[in-house]
mmCIF file of C-alpha atoms in Angstrom:
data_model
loop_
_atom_site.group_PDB
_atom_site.id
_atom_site.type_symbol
_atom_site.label_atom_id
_atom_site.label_comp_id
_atom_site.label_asym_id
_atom_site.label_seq_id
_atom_site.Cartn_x
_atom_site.Cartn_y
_atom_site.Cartn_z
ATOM 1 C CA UNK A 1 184.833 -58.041 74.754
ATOM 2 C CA UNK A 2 182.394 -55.971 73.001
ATOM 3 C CA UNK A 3 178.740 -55.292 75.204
ATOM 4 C CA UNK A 4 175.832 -56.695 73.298
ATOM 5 C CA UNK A 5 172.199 -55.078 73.590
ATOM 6 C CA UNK A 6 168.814 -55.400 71.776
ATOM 7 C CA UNK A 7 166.105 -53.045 71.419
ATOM 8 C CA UNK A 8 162.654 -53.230 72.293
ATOM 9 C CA UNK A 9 159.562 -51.896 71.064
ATOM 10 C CA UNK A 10 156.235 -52.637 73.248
ATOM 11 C CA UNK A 11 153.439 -53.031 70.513
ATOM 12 C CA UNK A 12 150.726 -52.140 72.307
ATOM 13 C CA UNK A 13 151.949 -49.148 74.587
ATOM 14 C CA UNK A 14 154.953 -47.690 71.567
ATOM 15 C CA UNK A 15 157.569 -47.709 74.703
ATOM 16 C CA UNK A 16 161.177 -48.183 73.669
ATOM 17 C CA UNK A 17 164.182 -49.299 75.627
ATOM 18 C CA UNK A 18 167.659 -51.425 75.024
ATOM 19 C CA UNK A 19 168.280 -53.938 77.576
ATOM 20 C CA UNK A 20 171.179 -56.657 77.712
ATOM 21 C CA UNK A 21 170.144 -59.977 75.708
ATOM 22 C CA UNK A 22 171.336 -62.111 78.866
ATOM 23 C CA UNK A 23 168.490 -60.334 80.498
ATOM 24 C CA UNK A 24 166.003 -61.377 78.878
ATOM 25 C CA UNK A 25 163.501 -65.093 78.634
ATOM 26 C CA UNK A 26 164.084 -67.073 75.888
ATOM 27 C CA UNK A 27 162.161 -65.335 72.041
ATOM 28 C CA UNK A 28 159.428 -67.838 72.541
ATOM 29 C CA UNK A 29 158.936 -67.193 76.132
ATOM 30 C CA UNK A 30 156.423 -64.660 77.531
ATOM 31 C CA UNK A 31 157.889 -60.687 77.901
ATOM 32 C CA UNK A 32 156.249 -58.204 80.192
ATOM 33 C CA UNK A 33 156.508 -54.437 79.189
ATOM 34 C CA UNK A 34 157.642 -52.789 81.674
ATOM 35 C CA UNK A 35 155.839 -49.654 80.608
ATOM 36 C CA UNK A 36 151.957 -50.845 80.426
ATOM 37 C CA UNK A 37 152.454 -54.694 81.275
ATOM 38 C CA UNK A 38 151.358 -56.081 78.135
ATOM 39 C CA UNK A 39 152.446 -59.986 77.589
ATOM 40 C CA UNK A 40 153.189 -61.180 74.721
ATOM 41 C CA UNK A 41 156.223 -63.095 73.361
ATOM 42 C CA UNK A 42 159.902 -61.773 73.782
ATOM 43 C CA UNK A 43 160.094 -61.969 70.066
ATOM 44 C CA UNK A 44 157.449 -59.565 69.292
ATOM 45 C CA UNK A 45 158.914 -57.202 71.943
ATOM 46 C CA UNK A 46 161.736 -57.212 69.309
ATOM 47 C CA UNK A 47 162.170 -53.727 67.590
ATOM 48 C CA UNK A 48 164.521 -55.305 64.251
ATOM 49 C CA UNK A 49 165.258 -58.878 62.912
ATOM 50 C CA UNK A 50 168.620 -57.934 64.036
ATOM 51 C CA UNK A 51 167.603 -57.719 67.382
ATOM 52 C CA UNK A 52 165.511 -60.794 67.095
ATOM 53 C CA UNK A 53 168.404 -62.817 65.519
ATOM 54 C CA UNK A 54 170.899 -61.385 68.653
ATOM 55 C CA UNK A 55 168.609 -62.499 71.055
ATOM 56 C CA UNK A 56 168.834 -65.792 69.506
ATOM 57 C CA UNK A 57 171.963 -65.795 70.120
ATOM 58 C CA UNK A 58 172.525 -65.938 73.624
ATOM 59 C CA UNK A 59 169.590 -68.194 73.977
#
């Protein structure tokens, strides 16, 4: 079984990081960065449509 990640991108502090999807709230559901602690949605944490589509995934 192949490992599955997505990549983040923090829009207000430009921190990146890949974390498992599994790991993560649902893309409507509110995202902390671990860097600065913005909030925002887990969606707009999301660094490519890729990764946004993934994340769907194993919603």
């Amino acid at each position: 079984m192949v490992e599955a990640f997505v990549r983040l991108l923090c829009p207000e502090c430009g921190k990146d990081w890949e974390t498992n999807p599994t790991e993560l709230p649902g893309h409507r559901d509110n995202y902390s960065c671990q860097g600065c602690g913005a909030t925002r949605r887990t969606a707009e944490f999301m660094r490519t449509e890729r990764d946004l589509q993934t994340l769907k995934q194993f919603e």
